[in-house]
Amino acid sequence: LHDEFAPINGSELFDFISKLAVSLKYAPEVQLMATSNQKDIHVHAGGYRILVSQNETPLAMDGFRNALTTAYTGVVFPDARRAVQSHKANTFVTVAKGVLPTSDPEIGGMLQKILGEEFKAMHAMNQITTRDDAERAMILCSAITRFVTQKHKASAIHWCPSDNLVSQDFFETSIIENDLIMLGSRPNLTSSAGRIGEG
């Protein structure tokens, strides 16, 4: 989430993603998808789809309901509610497996009608199902997110796989310490005193 809309130039994003995908050995080169434009970059890289979409609209509070109601968010990001309420723009960074966006219900329905049984097999191949796939996707996503937030400060980062809402500082610490567990797990905090506090 951002306090203002200040999109990064698409060619700069594409250059970074291309170099990153090659350095992480996703593919010797990446292909730019036709849906890309000056601010939104969508690419294929070695069986993965990487999408960065920069949007000039705030997101609805509903999408953050679970993250905002956990004790963990209150501990690691006390200012989370204000950040969500006051944001003016957002950037989505998505990493998915497969060459076709079969998770989109409209496109998936159309492909199922055209391809029939073939679609089921293709859909199964497009899922991130192994730990290695998930780790590769998260490493790629976190590196792109860090690039974006260094160019355009974030008021909050919503790490969707674990539904964690964190500050940019928390995110940076996780990446610098190479510890995606800090982002990827959300502990349920309990207290015999019925509250979270000292001790």
PDB file of C-alpha atoms in Angstrom:
ATOM      1  CA  LEU A   1       0.000   0.000   0.000  1.00  0.00           C
ATOM      2  CA  HIS A   2       1.167   3.551  -0.718  1.00  0.00           C
ATOM      3  CA  ASP A   3       0.208   6.994   0.585  1.00  0.00           C
ATOM      4  CA  GLU A   4       0.432   8.374  -2.953  1.00  0.00           C
ATOM      5  CA  PHE A   5       0.371   7.116  -6.541  1.00  0.00           C
ATOM      6  CA  ALA A   6       3.863   7.339  -8.005  1.00  0.00           C
ATOM      7  CA  PRO A   7       4.243   4.454 -10.445  1.00  0.00           C
ATOM      8  CA  ILE A   8       7.649   3.123 -11.400  1.00  0.00           C
ATOM      9  CA  ASN A   9       8.337   3.169 -15.122  1.00  0.00           C
ATOM     10  CA  GLY A  10       7.430  -0.162 -16.693  1.00  0.00           C
ATOM     11  CA  SER A  11      10.699  -0.527 -18.622  1.00  0.00           C
ATOM     12  CA  GLU A  12      12.654  -0.154 -15.356  1.00  0.00           C
ATOM     13  CA  LEU A  13      10.490  -2.851 -13.752  1.00  0.00           C
ATOM     14  CA  PHE A  14      10.925  -5.132 -16.764  1.00  0.00           C
ATOM     15  CA  ASP A  15      14.731  -4.722 -16.729  1.00  0.00           C
ATOM     16  CA  PHE A  16      14.887  -5.576 -13.023  1.00  0.00           C
ATOM     17  CA  ILE A  17      12.576  -8.614 -13.331  1.00  0.00           C
ATOM     18  CA  SER A  18      14.505  -9.875 -16.373  1.00  0.00           C
ATOM     19  CA  LYS A  19      17.869  -9.689 -14.590  1.00  0.00           C
ATOM     20  CA  LEU A  20      16.421 -11.203 -11.410  1.00  0.00           C
ATOM     21  CA  ALA A  21      14.771 -14.138 -13.213  1.00  0.00           C
ATOM     22  CA  VAL A  22      18.015 -14.893 -15.066  1.00  0.00           C
ATOM     23  CA  SER A  23      20.158 -14.607 -11.908  1.00  0.00           C
ATOM     24  CA  LEU A  24      17.811 -16.954 -10.015  1.00  0.00           C
ATOM     25  CA  LYS A  25      17.957 -19.372 -12.982  1.00  0.00           C
ATOM     26  CA  TYR A  26      14.235 -19.247 -13.719  1.00  0.00           C
ATOM     27  CA  ALA A  27      14.907 -18.874 -17.420  1.00  0.00           C
ATOM     28  CA  PRO A  28      17.691 -17.679 -19.734  1.00  0.00           C
ATOM     29  CA  GLU A  29      15.336 -14.862 -20.771  1.00  0.00           C
ATOM     30  CA  VAL A  30      11.834 -13.617 -19.981  1.00  0.00           C
ATOM     31  CA  GLN A  31       9.002 -12.870 -22.391  1.00  0.00           C
ATOM     32  CA  LEU A  32       6.935  -9.720 -22.013  1.00  0.00           C
ATOM     33  CA  MET A  33       3.186 -10.456 -22.143  1.00  0.00           C
ATOM     34  CA  ALA A  34       0.823  -8.442 -24.338  1.00  0.00           C
ATOM     35  CA  THR A  35      -1.060  -7.229 -21.227  1.00  0.00           C
ATOM     36  CA  SER A  36       1.925  -5.109 -20.142  1.00  0.00           C
ATOM     37  CA  ASN A  37       1.877  -1.324 -20.407  1.00  0.00           C
ATOM     38  CA  GLN A  38       3.882   1.675 -19.109  1.00  0.00           C
ATOM     39  CA  LYS A  39       3.117   0.909 -15.450  1.00  0.00           C
ATOM     40  CA  ASP A  40       2.007  -2.751 -15.353  1.00  0.00           C
ATOM     41  CA  ILE A  41       4.525  -5.416 -16.281  1.00  0.00           C
ATOM     42  CA  HIS A  42       3.494  -9.023 -16.932  1.00  0.00           C
ATOM     43  CA  VAL A  43       6.104 -11.580 -17.992  1.00  0.00           C
ATOM     44  CA  HIS A  44       6.676 -15.314 -18.467  1.00  0.00           C
ATOM     45  CA  ALA A  45       9.866 -16.731 -16.988  1.00  0.00           C
ATOM     46  CA  GLY A  46      10.591 -20.442 -17.129  1.00  0.00           C
ATOM     47  CA  GLY A  47       7.041 -21.636 -16.461  1.00  0.00           C
ATOM     48  CA  TYR A  48       6.167 -18.810 -14.065  1.00  0.00           C
ATOM     49  CA  ARG A  49       3.968 -15.773 -14.613  1.00  0.00           C
ATOM     50  CA  ILE A  50       5.183 -12.606 -12.893  1.00  0.00           C
ATOM     51  CA  LEU A  51       2.794  -9.674 -12.703  1.00  0.00           C
ATOM     52  CA  VAL A  52       3.411  -6.235 -11.211  1.00  0.00           C
ATOM     53  CA  SER A  53       0.341  -3.978 -11.302  1.00  0.00           C
ATOM     54  CA  GLN A  54       0.448  -0.390  -9.995  1.00  0.00           C
ATOM     55  CA  ASN A  55      -3.007   0.979  -9.179  1.00  0.00           C
ATOM     56  CA  GLU A  56      -4.237   4.488  -8.413  1.00  0.00           C
ATOM     57  CA  THR A  57      -7.007   3.395  -6.052  1.00  0.00           C
ATOM     58  CA  PRO A  58      -7.251   2.422  -2.403  1.00  0.00           C
ATOM     59  CA  LEU A  59      -8.354  -1.117  -1.588  1.00  0.00           C
ATOM     60  CA  ALA A  60     -11.431  -1.919   0.494  1.00  0.00           C
ATOM     61  CA  MET A  61     -10.945  -2.556   4.224  1.00  0.00           C
ATOM     62  CA  ASP A  62     -12.679  -5.952   3.889  1.00  0.00           C
ATOM     63  CA  GLY A  63      -9.615  -7.468   2.266  1.00  0.00           C
ATOM     64  CA  PHE A  64      -7.585  -6.739   5.409  1.00  0.00           C
ATOM     65  CA  ARG A  65     -10.169  -7.817   8.010  1.00  0.00           C
ATOM     66  CA  ASN A  66      -8.364 -10.978   9.166  1.00  0.00           C
ATOM     67  CA  ALA A  67      -4.918  -9.401   9.214  1.00  0.00           C
ATOM     68  CA  LEU A  68      -6.157  -6.405  11.211  1.00  0.00           C
ATOM     69  CA  THR A  69      -7.888  -8.486  13.875  1.00  0.00           C
ATOM     70  CA  THR A  70      -4.954 -10.704  14.898  1.00  0.00           C
ATOM     71  CA  ALA A  71      -2.933  -9.957  18.006  1.00  0.00           C
ATOM     72  CA  TYR A  72       0.228 -10.611  15.992  1.00  0.00           C
ATOM     73  CA  THR A  73      -0.463  -7.646  13.674  1.00  0.00           C
ATOM     74  CA  GLY A  74      -0.963  -5.423  16.721  1.00  0.00           C
ATOM     75  CA  VAL A  75       2.433  -6.466  18.067  1.00  0.00           C
ATOM     76  CA  VAL A  76       4.502  -6.193  14.862  1.00  0.00           C
ATOM     77  CA  PHE A  77       2.626  -3.286  13.238  1.00  0.00           C
ATOM     78  CA  PRO A  78       0.603  -1.193  15.736  1.00  0.00           C
ATOM     79  CA  ASP A  79      -0.120   1.436  13.053  1.00  0.00           C
ATOM     80  CA  ALA A  80      -1.632  -1.081  10.613  1.00  0.00           C
ATOM     81  CA  ARG A  81      -5.248   0.156  10.729  1.00  0.00           C
ATOM     82  CA  ARG A  82      -4.239   3.757  10.041  1.00  0.00           C
ATOM     83  CA  ALA A  83      -2.012   2.643   7.143  1.00  0.00           C
ATOM     84  CA  VAL A  84      -4.876   0.712   5.536  1.00  0.00           C
ATOM     85  CA  GLN A  85      -7.439   3.469   6.093  1.00  0.00           C
ATOM     86  CA  SER A  86      -5.251   6.240   4.692  1.00  0.00           C
ATOM     87  CA  HIS A  87      -3.561   4.556   1.702  1.00  0.00           C
ATOM     88  CA  LYS A  88      -4.239   6.104  -1.717  1.00  0.00           C
ATOM     89  CA  ALA A  89      -2.623   3.592  -4.098  1.00  0.00           C
ATOM     90  CA  ASN A  90      -1.410   0.004  -4.242  1.00  0.00           C
ATOM     91  CA  THR A  91       0.997  -2.248  -6.078  1.00  0.00           C
ATOM     92  CA  PHE A  92       0.235  -5.946  -6.584  1.00  0.00           C
ATOM     93  CA  VAL A  93       3.182  -8.301  -7.084  1.00  0.00           C
ATOM     94  CA  THR A  94       1.991 -11.749  -8.154  1.00  0.00           C
ATOM     95  CA  VAL A  95       4.025 -14.846  -8.950  1.00  0.00           C
ATOM     96  CA  ALA A  96       2.132 -17.853 -10.298  1.00  0.00           C
ATOM     97  CA  LYS A  97       3.069 -21.062 -12.025  1.00  0.00           C
ATOM     98  CA  GLY A  98       2.047 -21.851 -15.582  1.00  0.00           C
ATOM     99  CA  VAL A  99       1.712 -19.945 -18.799  1.00  0.00           C
ATOM    100  CA  LEU A 100      -2.044 -19.348 -18.564  1.00  0.00           C
ATOM    101  CA  PRO A 101      -3.966 -17.643 -15.723  1.00  0.00           C
ATOM    102  CA  THR A 102      -6.257 -20.612 -15.047  1.00  0.00           C
ATOM    103  CA  SER A 103      -7.097 -19.317 -11.568  1.00  0.00           C
ATOM    104  CA  ASP A 104      -9.157 -16.511 -13.137  1.00  0.00           C
ATOM    105  CA  PRO A 105     -12.755 -17.880 -13.112  1.00  0.00           C
ATOM    106  CA  GLU A 106     -13.771 -16.186 -16.364  1.00  0.00           C
ATOM    107  CA  ILE A 107     -10.699 -17.274 -18.324  1.00  0.00           C
ATOM    108  CA  GLY A 108     -10.714 -20.696 -16.655  1.00  0.00           C
ATOM    109  CA  GLY A 109     -14.357 -21.251 -17.629  1.00  0.00           C
ATOM    110  CA  MET A 110     -13.676 -20.260 -21.218  1.00  0.00           C
ATOM    111  CA  LEU A 111     -10.625 -22.551 -21.453  1.00  0.00           C
ATOM    112  CA  GLN A 112     -12.539 -25.447 -19.896  1.00  0.00           C
ATOM    113  CA  LYS A 113     -15.241 -25.143 -22.577  1.00  0.00           C
ATOM    114  CA  ILE A 114     -12.655 -25.067 -25.356  1.00  0.00           C
ATOM    115  CA  LEU A 115     -10.214 -27.692 -24.053  1.00  0.00           C
ATOM    116  CA  GLY A 116     -12.466 -30.017 -22.027  1.00  0.00           C
ATOM    117  CA  GLU A 117     -10.475 -32.745 -20.220  1.00  0.00           C
ATOM    118  CA  GLU A 118      -7.185 -31.291 -21.444  1.00  0.00           C
ATOM    119  CA  PHE A 119      -7.921 -28.219 -19.335  1.00  0.00           C
ATOM    120  CA  LYS A 120      -7.971 -30.265 -16.087  1.00  0.00           C
ATOM    121  CA  ALA A 121      -4.493 -31.640 -16.776  1.00  0.00           C
ATOM    122  CA  MET A 122      -3.186 -28.199 -17.737  1.00  0.00           C
ATOM    123  CA  HIS A 123      -4.763 -26.633 -14.624  1.00  0.00           C
ATOM    124  CA  ALA A 124      -3.105 -29.238 -12.376  1.00  0.00           C
ATOM    125  CA  MET A 125       0.314 -28.469 -13.925  1.00  0.00           C
ATOM    126  CA  ASN A 126      -0.238 -24.744 -13.295  1.00  0.00           C
ATOM    127  CA  GLN A 127      -0.514 -25.088  -9.511  1.00  0.00           C
ATOM    128  CA  ILE A 128       2.250 -24.384  -7.010  1.00  0.00           C
ATOM    129  CA  THR A 129       2.157 -27.674  -5.121  1.00  0.00           C
ATOM    130  CA  THR A 130       5.679 -28.324  -3.842  1.00  0.00           C
ATOM    131  CA  ARG A 131       7.750 -26.629  -1.185  1.00  0.00           C
ATOM    132  CA  ASP A 132      10.468 -25.856  -3.751  1.00  0.00           C
ATOM    133  CA  ASP A 133       7.963 -24.147  -6.064  1.00  0.00           C
ATOM    134  CA  ALA A 134       6.537 -22.142  -3.169  1.00  0.00           C
ATOM    135  CA  GLU A 135       9.977 -21.063  -1.933  1.00  0.00           C
ATOM    136  CA  ARG A 136      11.086 -20.036  -5.429  1.00  0.00           C
ATOM    137  CA  ALA A 137       7.892 -18.025  -5.922  1.00  0.00           C
ATOM    138  CA  MET A 138       8.241 -16.291  -2.534  1.00  0.00           C
ATOM    139  CA  ILE A 139      11.926 -15.444  -3.093  1.00  0.00           C
ATOM    140  CA  LEU A 140      11.070 -13.927  -6.463  1.00  0.00           C
ATOM    141  CA  CYS A 141       8.049 -12.070  -5.066  1.00  0.00           C
ATOM    142  CA  SER A 142       9.966 -10.690  -2.076  1.00  0.00           C
ATOM    143  CA  ALA A 143      12.849  -9.454  -4.259  1.00  0.00           C
ATOM    144  CA  ILE A 144      10.461  -7.666  -6.638  1.00  0.00           C
ATOM    145  CA  THR A 145       8.521  -6.207  -3.706  1.00  0.00           C
ATOM    146  CA  ARG A 146      11.741  -4.896  -2.182  1.00  0.00           C
ATOM    147  CA  PHE A 147      12.696  -3.281  -5.506  1.00  0.00           C
ATOM    148  CA  VAL A 148       9.267  -1.618  -5.730  1.00  0.00           C
ATOM    149  CA  THR A 149       9.272  -0.362  -2.129  1.00  0.00           C
ATOM    150  CA  GLN A 150      12.779   1.051  -2.409  1.00  0.00           C
ATOM    151  CA  LYS A 151      11.601   3.115  -5.390  1.00  0.00           C
ATOM    152  CA  HIS A 152       8.140   3.922  -3.999  1.00  0.00           C
ATOM    153  CA  LYS A 153       7.807   3.814  -0.195  1.00  0.00           C
ATOM    154  CA  ALA A 154       5.101   1.532   1.166  1.00  0.00           C
ATOM    155  CA  SER A 155       2.831   2.529   4.032  1.00  0.00           C
ATOM    156  CA  ALA A 156       2.132  -1.193   4.581  1.00  0.00           C
ATOM    157  CA  ILE A 157       2.857  -4.542   2.948  1.00  0.00           C
ATOM    158  CA  HIS A 158       0.178  -7.236   2.800  1.00  0.00           C
ATOM    159  CA  TRP A 159       1.962 -10.586   2.422  1.00  0.00           C
ATOM    160  CA  CYS A 160      -0.978 -12.560   1.093  1.00  0.00           C
ATOM    161  CA  PRO A 161       0.250 -16.201   1.450  1.00  0.00           C
ATOM    162  CA  SER A 162       0.097 -15.804   5.245  1.00  0.00           C
ATOM    163  CA  ASP A 163      -2.315 -12.840   5.326  1.00  0.00           C
ATOM    164  CA  ASN A 164       0.252 -10.810   7.276  1.00  0.00           C
ATOM    165  CA  LEU A 165       0.150  -7.031   7.317  1.00  0.00           C
ATOM    166  CA  VAL A 166       3.544  -5.530   8.140  1.00  0.00           C
ATOM    167  CA  SER A 167       5.462  -2.269   7.922  1.00  0.00           C
ATOM    168  CA  GLN A 168       8.128  -1.689   5.303  1.00  0.00           C
ATOM    169  CA  ASP A 169      10.775  -1.809   8.049  1.00  0.00           C
ATOM    170  CA  PHE A 170       9.557  -5.253   9.200  1.00  0.00           C
ATOM    171  CA  PHE A 171       9.578  -6.469   5.592  1.00  0.00           C
ATOM    172  CA  GLU A 172      13.085  -5.087   4.984  1.00  0.00           C
ATOM    173  CA  THR A 173      14.419  -6.801   8.108  1.00  0.00           C
ATOM    174  CA  SER A 174      12.958 -10.122   6.976  1.00  0.00           C
ATOM    175  CA  ILE A 175      14.567  -9.810   3.545  1.00  0.00           C
ATOM    176  CA  ILE A 176      17.947  -8.579   4.808  1.00  0.00           C
ATOM    177  CA  GLU A 177      18.069 -11.452   7.308  1.00  0.00           C
ATOM    178  CA  ASN A 178      16.951 -13.832   4.542  1.00  0.00           C
ATOM    179  CA  ASP A 179      14.138 -15.036   6.806  1.00  0.00           C
ATOM    180  CA  LEU A 180      10.869 -15.451   4.933  1.00  0.00           C
ATOM    181  CA  ILE A 181       9.514 -17.337   7.968  1.00  0.00           C
ATOM    182  CA  MET A 182       8.978 -13.939   9.627  1.00  0.00           C
ATOM    183  CA  LEU A 183       6.653 -13.039   6.751  1.00  0.00           C
ATOM    184  CA  GLY A 184       5.268 -16.463   5.977  1.00  0.00           C
ATOM    185  CA  SER A 185       3.991 -17.520   9.381  1.00  0.00           C
ATOM    186  CA  ARG A 186       1.439 -15.835  11.598  1.00  0.00           C
ATOM    187  CA  PRO A 187       1.509 -17.138  15.161  1.00  0.00           C
ATOM    188  CA  ASN A 188      -1.618 -17.142  17.293  1.00  0.00           C
ATOM    189  CA  LEU A 189      -0.550 -15.295  20.420  1.00  0.00           C
ATOM    190  CA  THR A 190      -2.226 -16.234  23.703  1.00  0.00           C
ATOM    191  CA  SER A 191      -1.842 -15.096  27.264  1.00  0.00           C
ATOM    192  CA  SER A 192      -3.002 -16.619  30.541  1.00  0.00           C
ATOM    193  CA  ALA A 193      -3.719 -13.030  31.648  1.00  0.00           C
ATOM    194  CA  GLY A 194      -6.026 -12.586  28.635  1.00  0.00           C
ATOM    195  CA  ARG A 195      -3.951  -9.810  27.102  1.00  0.00           C
ATOM    196  CA  ILE A 196      -0.689  -9.310  25.245  1.00  0.00           C
ATOM    197  CA  GLY A 197       1.805  -7.231  27.162  1.00  0.00           C
ATOM    198  CA  GLU A 198       5.077  -7.323  29.053  1.00  0.00           C
ATOM    199  CA  GLY A 199       6.068 -10.808  30.043  1.00  0.00           C
TER     200      GLY A 199
END
